[in-house]
mmCIF file of C-alpha atoms in Angstrom:
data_model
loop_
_atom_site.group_PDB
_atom_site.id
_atom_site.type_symbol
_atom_site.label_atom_id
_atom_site.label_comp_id
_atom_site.label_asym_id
_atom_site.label_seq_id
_atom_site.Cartn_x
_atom_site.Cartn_y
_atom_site.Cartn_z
ATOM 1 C CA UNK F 1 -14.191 -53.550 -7.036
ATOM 2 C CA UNK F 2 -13.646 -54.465 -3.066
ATOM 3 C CA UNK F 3 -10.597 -55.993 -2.692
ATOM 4 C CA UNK F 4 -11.487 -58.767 -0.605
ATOM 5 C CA UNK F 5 -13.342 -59.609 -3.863
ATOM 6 C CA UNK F 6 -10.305 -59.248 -6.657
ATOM 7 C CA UNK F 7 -8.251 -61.609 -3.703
ATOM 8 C CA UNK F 8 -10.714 -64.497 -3.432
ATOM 9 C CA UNK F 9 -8.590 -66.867 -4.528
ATOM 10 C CA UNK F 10 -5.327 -65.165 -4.595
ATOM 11 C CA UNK F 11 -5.129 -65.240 -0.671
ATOM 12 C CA UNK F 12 -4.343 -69.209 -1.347
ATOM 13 C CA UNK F 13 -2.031 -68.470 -3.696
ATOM 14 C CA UNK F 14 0.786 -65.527 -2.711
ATOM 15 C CA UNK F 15 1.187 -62.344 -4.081
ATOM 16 C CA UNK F 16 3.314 -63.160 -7.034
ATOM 17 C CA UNK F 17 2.995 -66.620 -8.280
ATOM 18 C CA UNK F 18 6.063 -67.911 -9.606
ATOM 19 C CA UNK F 19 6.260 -69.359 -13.131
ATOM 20 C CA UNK F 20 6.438 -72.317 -13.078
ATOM 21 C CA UNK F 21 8.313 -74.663 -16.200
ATOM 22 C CA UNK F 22 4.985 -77.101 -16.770
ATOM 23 C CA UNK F 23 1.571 -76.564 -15.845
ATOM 24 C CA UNK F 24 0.288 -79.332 -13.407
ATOM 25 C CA UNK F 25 -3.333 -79.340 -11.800
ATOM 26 C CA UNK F 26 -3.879 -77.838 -8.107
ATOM 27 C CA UNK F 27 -4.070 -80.388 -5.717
ATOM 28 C CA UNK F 28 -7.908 -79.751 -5.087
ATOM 29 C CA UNK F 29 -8.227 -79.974 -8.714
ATOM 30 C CA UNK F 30 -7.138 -83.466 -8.879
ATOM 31 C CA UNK F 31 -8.348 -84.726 -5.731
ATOM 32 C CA UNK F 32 -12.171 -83.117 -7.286
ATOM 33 C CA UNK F 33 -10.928 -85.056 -10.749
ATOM 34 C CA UNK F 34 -10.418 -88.532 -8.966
ATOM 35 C CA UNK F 35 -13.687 -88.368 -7.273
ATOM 36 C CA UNK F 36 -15.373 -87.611 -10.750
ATOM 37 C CA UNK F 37 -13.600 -90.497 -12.219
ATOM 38 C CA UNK F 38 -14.419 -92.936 -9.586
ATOM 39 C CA UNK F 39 -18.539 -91.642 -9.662
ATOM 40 C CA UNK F 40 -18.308 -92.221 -13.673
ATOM 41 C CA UNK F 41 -16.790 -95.894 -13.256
ATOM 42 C CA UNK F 42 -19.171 -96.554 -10.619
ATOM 43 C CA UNK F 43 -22.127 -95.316 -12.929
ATOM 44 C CA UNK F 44 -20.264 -97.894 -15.793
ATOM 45 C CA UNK F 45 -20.026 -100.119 -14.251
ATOM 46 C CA UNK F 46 -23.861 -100.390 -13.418
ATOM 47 C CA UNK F 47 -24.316 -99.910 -17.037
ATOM 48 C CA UNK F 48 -22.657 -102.770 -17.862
ATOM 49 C CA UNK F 49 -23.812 -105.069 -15.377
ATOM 50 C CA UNK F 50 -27.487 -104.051 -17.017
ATOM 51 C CA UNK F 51 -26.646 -104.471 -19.946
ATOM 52 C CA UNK F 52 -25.563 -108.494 -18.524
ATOM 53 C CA UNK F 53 -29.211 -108.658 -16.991
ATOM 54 C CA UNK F 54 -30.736 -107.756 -20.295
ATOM 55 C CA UNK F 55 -28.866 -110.560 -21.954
ATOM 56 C CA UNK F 56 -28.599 -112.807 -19.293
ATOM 57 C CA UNK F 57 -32.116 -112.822 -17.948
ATOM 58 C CA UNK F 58 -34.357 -110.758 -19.730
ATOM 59 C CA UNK F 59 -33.732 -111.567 -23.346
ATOM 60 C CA UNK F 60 -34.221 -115.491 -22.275
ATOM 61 C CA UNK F 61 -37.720 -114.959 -21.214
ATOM 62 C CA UNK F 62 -40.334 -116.408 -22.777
ATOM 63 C CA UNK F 63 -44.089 -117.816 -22.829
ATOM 64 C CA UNK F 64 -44.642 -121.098 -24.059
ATOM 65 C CA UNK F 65 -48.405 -121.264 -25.835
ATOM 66 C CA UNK F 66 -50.083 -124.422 -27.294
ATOM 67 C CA UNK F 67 -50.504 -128.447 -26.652
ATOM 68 C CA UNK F 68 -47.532 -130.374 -26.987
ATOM 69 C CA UNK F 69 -47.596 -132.524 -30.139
ATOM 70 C CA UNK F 70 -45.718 -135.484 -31.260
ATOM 71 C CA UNK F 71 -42.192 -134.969 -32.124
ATOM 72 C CA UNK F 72 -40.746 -134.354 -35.244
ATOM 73 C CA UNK F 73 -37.260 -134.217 -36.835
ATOM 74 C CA UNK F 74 -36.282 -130.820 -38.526
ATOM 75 C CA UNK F 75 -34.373 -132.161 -41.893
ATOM 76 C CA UNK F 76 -32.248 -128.866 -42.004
ATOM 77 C CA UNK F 77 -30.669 -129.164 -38.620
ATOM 78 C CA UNK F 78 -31.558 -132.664 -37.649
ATOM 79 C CA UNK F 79 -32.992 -131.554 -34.285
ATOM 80 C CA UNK F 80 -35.972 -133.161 -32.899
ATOM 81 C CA UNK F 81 -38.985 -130.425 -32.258
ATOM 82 C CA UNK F 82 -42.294 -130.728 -30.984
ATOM 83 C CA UNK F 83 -45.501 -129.427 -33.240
ATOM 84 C CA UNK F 84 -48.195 -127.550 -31.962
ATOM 85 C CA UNK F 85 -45.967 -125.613 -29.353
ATOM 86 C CA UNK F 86 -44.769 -122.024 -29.777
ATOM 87 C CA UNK F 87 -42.943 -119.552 -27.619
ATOM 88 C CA UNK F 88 -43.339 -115.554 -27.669
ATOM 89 C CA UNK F 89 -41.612 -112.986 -26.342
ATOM 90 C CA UNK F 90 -43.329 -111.464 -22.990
ATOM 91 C CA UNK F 91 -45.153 -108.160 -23.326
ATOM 92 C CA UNK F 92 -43.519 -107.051 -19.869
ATOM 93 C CA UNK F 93 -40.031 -108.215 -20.481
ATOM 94 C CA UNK F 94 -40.521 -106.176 -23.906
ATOM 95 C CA UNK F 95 -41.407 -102.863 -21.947
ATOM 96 C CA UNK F 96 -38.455 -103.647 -19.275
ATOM 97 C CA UNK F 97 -36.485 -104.282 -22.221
ATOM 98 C CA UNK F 98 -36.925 -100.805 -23.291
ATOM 99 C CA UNK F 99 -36.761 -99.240 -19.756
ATOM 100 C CA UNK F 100 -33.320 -100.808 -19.392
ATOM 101 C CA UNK F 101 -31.784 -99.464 -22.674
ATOM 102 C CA UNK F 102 -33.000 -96.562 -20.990
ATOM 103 C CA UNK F 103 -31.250 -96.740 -17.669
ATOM 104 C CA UNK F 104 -28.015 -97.758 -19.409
ATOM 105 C CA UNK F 105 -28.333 -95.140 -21.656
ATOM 106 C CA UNK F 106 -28.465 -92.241 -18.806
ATOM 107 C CA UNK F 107 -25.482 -94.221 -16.475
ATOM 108 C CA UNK F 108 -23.369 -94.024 -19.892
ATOM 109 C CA UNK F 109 -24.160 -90.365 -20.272
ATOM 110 C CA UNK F 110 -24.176 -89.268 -16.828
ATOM 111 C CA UNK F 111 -20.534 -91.247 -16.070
ATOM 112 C CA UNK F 112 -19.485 -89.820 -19.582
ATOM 113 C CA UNK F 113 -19.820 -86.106 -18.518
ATOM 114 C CA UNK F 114 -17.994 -87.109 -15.264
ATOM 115 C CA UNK F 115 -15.271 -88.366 -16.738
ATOM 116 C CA UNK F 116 -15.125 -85.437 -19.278
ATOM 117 C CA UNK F 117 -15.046 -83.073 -16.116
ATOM 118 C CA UNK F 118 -12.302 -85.199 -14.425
ATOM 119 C CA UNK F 119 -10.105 -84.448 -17.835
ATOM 120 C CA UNK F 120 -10.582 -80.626 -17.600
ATOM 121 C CA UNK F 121 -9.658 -80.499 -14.346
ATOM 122 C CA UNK F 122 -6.561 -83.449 -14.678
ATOM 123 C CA UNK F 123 -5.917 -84.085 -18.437
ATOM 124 C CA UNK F 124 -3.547 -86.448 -19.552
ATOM 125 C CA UNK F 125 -0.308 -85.299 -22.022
ATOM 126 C CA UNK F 126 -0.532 -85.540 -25.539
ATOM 127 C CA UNK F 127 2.715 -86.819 -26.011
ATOM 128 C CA UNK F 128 1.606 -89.745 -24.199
ATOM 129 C CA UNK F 129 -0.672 -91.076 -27.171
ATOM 130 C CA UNK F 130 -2.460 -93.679 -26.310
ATOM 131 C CA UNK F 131 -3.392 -92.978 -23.133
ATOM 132 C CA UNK F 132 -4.032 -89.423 -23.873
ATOM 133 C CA UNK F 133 -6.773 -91.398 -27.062
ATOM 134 C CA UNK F 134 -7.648 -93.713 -24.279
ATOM 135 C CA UNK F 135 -8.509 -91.259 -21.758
ATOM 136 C CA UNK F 136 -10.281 -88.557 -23.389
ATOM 137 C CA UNK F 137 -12.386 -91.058 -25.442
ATOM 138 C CA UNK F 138 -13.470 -94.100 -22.630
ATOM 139 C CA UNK F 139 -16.769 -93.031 -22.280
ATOM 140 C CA UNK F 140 -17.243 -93.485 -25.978
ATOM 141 C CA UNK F 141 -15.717 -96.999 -25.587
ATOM 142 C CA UNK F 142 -18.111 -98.038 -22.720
ATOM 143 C CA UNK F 143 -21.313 -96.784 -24.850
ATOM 144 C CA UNK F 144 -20.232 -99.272 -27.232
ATOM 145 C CA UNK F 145 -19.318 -101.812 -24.846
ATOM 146 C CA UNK F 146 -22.982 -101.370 -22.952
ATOM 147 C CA UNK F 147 -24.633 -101.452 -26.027
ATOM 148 C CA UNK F 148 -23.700 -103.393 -28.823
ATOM 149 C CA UNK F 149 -24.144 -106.800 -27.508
ATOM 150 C CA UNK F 150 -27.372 -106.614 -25.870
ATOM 151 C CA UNK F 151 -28.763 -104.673 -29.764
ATOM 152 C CA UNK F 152 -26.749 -107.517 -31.569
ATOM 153 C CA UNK F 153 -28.580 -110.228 -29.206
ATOM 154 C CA UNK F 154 -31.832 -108.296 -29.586
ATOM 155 C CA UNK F 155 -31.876 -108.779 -33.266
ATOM 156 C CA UNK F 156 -31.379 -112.459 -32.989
ATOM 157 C CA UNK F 157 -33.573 -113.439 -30.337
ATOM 158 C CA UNK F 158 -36.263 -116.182 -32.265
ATOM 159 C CA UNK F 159 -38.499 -115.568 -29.902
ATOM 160 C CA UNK F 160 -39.153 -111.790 -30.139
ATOM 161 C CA UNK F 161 -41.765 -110.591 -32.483
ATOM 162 C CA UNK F 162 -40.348 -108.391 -35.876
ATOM 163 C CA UNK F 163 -42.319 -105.312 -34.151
ATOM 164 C CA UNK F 164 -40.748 -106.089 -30.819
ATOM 165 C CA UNK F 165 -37.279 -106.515 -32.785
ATOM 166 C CA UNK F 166 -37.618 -103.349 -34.709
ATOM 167 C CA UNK F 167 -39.215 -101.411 -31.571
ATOM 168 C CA UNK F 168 -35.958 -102.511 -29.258
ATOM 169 C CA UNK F 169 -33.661 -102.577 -31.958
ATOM 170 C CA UNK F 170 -34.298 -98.732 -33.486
ATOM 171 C CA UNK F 171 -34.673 -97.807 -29.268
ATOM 172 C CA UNK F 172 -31.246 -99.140 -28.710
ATOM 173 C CA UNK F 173 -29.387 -98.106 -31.584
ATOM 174 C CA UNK F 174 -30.815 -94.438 -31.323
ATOM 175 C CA UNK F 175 -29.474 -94.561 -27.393
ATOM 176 C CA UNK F 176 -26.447 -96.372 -28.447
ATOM 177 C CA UNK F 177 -25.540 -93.201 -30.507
ATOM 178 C CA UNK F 178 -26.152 -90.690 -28.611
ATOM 179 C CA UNK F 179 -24.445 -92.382 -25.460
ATOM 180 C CA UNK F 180 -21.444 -92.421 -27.630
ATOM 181 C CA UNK F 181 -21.871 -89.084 -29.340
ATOM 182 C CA UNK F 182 -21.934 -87.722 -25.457
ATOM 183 C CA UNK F 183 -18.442 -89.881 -24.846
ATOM 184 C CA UNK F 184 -16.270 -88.827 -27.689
ATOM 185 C CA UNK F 185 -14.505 -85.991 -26.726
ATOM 186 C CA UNK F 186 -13.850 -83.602 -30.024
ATOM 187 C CA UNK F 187 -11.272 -81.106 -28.931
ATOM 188 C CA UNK F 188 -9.567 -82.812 -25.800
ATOM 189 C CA UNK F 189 -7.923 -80.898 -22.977
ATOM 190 C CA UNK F 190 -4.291 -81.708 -22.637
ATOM 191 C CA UNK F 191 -1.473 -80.606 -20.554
ATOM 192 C CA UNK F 192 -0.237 -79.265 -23.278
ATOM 193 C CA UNK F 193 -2.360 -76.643 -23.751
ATOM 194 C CA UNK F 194 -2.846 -75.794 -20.600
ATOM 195 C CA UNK F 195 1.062 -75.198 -20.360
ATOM 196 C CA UNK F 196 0.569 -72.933 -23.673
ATOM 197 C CA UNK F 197 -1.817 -70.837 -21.918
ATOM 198 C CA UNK F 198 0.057 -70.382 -19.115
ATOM 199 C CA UNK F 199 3.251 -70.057 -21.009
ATOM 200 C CA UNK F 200 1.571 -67.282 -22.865
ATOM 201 C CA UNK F 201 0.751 -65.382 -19.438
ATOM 202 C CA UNK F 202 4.112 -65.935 -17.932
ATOM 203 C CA UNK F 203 5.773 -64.193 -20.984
ATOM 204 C CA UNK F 204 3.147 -61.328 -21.621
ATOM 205 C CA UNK F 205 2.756 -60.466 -17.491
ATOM 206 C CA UNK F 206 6.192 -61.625 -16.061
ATOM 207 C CA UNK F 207 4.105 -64.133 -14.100
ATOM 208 C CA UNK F 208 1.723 -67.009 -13.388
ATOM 209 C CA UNK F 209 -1.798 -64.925 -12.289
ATOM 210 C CA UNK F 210 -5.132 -64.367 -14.087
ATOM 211 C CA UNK F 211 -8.541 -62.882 -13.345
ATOM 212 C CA UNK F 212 -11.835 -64.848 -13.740
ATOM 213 C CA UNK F 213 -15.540 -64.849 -12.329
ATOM 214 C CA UNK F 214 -18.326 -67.381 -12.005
ATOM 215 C CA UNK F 215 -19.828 -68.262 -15.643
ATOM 216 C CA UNK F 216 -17.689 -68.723 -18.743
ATOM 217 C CA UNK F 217 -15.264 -70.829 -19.794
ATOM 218 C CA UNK F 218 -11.845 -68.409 -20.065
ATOM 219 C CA UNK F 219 -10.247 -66.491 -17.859
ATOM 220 C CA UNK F 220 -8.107 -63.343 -18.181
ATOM 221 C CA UNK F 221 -4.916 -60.982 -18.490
ATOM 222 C CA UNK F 222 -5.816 -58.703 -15.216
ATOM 223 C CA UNK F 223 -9.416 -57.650 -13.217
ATOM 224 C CA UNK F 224 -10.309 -54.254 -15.201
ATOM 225 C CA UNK F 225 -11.357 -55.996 -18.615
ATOM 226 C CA UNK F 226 -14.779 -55.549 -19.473
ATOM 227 C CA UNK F 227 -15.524 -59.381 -19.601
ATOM 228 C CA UNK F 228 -15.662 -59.612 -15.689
ATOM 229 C CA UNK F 229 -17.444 -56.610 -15.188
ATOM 230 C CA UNK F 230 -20.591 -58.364 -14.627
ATOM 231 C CA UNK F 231 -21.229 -57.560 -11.079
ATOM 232 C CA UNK F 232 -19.534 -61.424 -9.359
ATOM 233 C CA UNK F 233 -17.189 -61.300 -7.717
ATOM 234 C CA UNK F 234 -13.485 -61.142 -9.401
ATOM 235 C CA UNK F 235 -11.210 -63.947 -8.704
ATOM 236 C CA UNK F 236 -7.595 -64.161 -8.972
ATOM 237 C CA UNK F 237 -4.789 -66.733 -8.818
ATOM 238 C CA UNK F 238 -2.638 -69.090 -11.167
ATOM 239 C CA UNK F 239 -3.664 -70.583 -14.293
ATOM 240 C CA UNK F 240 -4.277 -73.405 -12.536
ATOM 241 C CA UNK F 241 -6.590 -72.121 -9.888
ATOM 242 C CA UNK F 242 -8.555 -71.055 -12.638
ATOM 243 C CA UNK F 243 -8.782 -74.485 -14.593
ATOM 244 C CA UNK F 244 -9.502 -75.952 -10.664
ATOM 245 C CA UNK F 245 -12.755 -73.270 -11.069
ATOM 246 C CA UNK F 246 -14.244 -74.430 -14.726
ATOM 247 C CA UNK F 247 -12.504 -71.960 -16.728
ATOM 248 C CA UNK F 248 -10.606 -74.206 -19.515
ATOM 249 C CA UNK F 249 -8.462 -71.508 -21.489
ATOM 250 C CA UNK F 250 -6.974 -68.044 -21.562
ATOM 251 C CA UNK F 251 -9.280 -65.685 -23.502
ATOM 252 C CA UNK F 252 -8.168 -64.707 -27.051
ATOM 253 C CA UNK F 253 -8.525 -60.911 -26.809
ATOM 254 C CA UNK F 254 -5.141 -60.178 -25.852
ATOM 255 C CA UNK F 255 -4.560 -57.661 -27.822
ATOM 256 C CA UNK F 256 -7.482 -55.212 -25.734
ATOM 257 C CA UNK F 257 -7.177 -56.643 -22.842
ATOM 258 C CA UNK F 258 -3.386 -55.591 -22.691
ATOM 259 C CA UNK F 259 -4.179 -52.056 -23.108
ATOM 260 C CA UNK F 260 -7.040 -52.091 -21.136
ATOM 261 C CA UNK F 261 -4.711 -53.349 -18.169
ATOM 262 C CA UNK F 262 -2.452 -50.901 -19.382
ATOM 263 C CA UNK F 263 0.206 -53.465 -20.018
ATOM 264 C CA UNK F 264 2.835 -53.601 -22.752
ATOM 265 C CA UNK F 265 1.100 -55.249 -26.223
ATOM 266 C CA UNK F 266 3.816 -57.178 -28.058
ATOM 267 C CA UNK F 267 4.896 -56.426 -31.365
ATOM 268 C CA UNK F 268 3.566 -59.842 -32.963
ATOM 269 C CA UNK F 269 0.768 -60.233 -30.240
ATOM 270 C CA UNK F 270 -1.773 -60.841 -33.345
ATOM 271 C CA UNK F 271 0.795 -63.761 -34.446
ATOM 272 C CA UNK F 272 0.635 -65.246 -30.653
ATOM 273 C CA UNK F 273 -3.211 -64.703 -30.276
ATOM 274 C CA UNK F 274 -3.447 -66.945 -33.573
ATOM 275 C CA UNK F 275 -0.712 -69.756 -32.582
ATOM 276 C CA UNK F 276 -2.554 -70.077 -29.105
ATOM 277 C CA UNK F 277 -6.011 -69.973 -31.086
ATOM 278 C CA UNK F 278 -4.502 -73.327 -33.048
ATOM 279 C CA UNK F 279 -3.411 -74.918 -29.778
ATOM 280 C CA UNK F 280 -6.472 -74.663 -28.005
ATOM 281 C CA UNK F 281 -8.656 -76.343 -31.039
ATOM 282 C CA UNK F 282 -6.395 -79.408 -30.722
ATOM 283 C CA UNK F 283 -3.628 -78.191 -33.440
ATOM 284 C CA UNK F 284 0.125 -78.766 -32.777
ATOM 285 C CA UNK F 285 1.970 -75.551 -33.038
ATOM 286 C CA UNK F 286 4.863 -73.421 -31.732
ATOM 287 C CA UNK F 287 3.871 -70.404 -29.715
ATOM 288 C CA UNK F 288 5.918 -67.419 -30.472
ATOM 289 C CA UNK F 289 7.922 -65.432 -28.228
ATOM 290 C CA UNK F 290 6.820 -62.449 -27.557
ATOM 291 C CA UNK F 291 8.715 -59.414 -29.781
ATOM 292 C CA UNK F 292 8.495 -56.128 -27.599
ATOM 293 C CA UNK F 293 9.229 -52.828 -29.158
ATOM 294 C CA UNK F 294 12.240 -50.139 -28.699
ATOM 295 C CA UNK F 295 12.100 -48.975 -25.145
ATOM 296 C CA UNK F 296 9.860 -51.500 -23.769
ATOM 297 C CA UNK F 297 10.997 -53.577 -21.218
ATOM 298 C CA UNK F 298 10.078 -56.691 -20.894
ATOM 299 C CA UNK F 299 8.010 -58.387 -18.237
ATOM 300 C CA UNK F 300 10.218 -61.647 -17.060
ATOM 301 C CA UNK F 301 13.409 -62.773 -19.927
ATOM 302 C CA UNK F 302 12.722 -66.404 -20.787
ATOM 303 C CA UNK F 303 16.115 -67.533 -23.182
ATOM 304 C CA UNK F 304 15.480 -70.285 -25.285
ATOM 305 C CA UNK F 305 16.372 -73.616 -24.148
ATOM 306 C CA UNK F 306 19.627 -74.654 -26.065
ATOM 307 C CA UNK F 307 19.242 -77.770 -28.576
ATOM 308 C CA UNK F 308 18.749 -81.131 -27.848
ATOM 309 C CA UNK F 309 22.349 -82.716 -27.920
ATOM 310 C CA UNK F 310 21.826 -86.122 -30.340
#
């Protein structure tokens, strides 16, 4: 492989990247992340304000049919109503009613997927609860905020047929769902686990630097593993240069593609492959140390940090 190839990205980022104690995005990563977050509350925000036109203006439209009549007193309610009148729900405000849902729908999505991109590239810390919830699941919350009122209203309207109820009604709940099926976020990134990853390439390699190419979502231990043989062109940098280009964890083959690099395996590398497998699917664990055998030496020596004094 050229070597202007295997350095695309490593040109930016020095020879030998030096560990570093927490991971933290690249500054292009979270200048890219607040653009994405500012498109996906702009694209909310529009959702919203539809969803205010539906109830606001179109659900309040209506056709009055009939002669007026003489006025009579409702015994139930003790309003005063007039016979022979009756008002219907338009058939055009129907058919924009359904065009909207549909137009809120794809703003919630679209901003949704945004805002999920912004979090891969600048996630928020576990440890910080609820704004890590809050965070990783807002695009859920604004599906249900641009939805639930206009269905609720839709269902009460008295001027709206029971087909155009139903019709609307099954329309919005169906887009309702899958706008907030598309927001929830099931196994959240996290700073966290993006320092575990690196963590886990500091200690096996003596330092911060994978390999990666175009496609894919992980990146790797060095530029030889079969993985990236595909013919793009190798990139190389820190962990976080390769979250900056879409690639969201460090691959799970450590074991091969240790030897294939022809770097030391650890002793309990199966133990460490499984610990970072649990990290990455959202579990909180602790990630091992890596246990090298007699006569190997080993790549950087990380002591453990003493105890927390009380």
């Amino acid at each position: 492989m050229a070597e202007s190839k295997k350095k695309a990205v490593q040109a930016g980022a020095g020879e030998s990247a030096e560990p570093a104690a927490s991971w933290v995005p690249t500054a292009e990563a979270k200048q890219k992340a607040t653009t994405f977050r500012w498109t996906a509350i702009a694209l909310w925000a529009l959702a919203i304000a539809g969803e205010a036109v539906g109830i606001f203006w179109l659900l309040r439209q209506r056709v009055v049919t009939g002669k007026a009549g003489e006025l009579v007193r409702d015994a139930d309610t003790g309003r005063l109503e007039e016979t022979g009148v009756t008002t219907t729900f338009p058939q055009w405000a129907f058919v924009s009613l359904l065009v909207l849902l549909v137009v809120i729908a794809a703003l919630s999505i679209t901003g949704s997927i945004l805002w999920k991109k912004a979090n891969r590239l600048d996630p928020a810390r576990r440890s910080d609860t609820v704004r890590f919830f809050v965070q990783n699941q807002l695009g859920a919350i604004i599906a249900i905020i641009a939805f639930v009122p206009l269905i609720v209203l839709v269902f009460l309207n008295k001027d709206m047929s029971k087909g155009q109820k139903t019709t609307a009604g099954v329309v919005g709940i169906v887009l309702a769902l899958l706008a907030t099926y598309v927001g929830v976020d099931f196994n959240p990134p996290s700073v966290e686990k993006y320092t575990a990853d690196q963590s886990a390439v500091v200690q096996l390699l003596g330092h911060d630097e994978v390999s990666w190419v175009a496609g894919g979502s992980v990146y790797h231990v060095c530029d030889q593993v079969s993985d990236i043989q595909t013919g793009s062109a190798i990139e190389t940098g820190t962990t976080a240069q390769a979250v900056e280009a879409g690639k969201t964890r460090l691959t799970l083959k450590l074991k091969s593609e240790l030897e294939k690099c022809g770097l030391p395996v650890p002793e309990n590398v199966t133990e460490i492959t499984d610990a970072l497998r649990q990290i990455q699917g959202g579990t909180t664990t602790t990630l091992p140390a890596p246990v090298w055998g007699a006569g190997v030496t080993p790549p950087i020596d990380v002591k453990d940090a003493a105890p927390a004094s009380n």
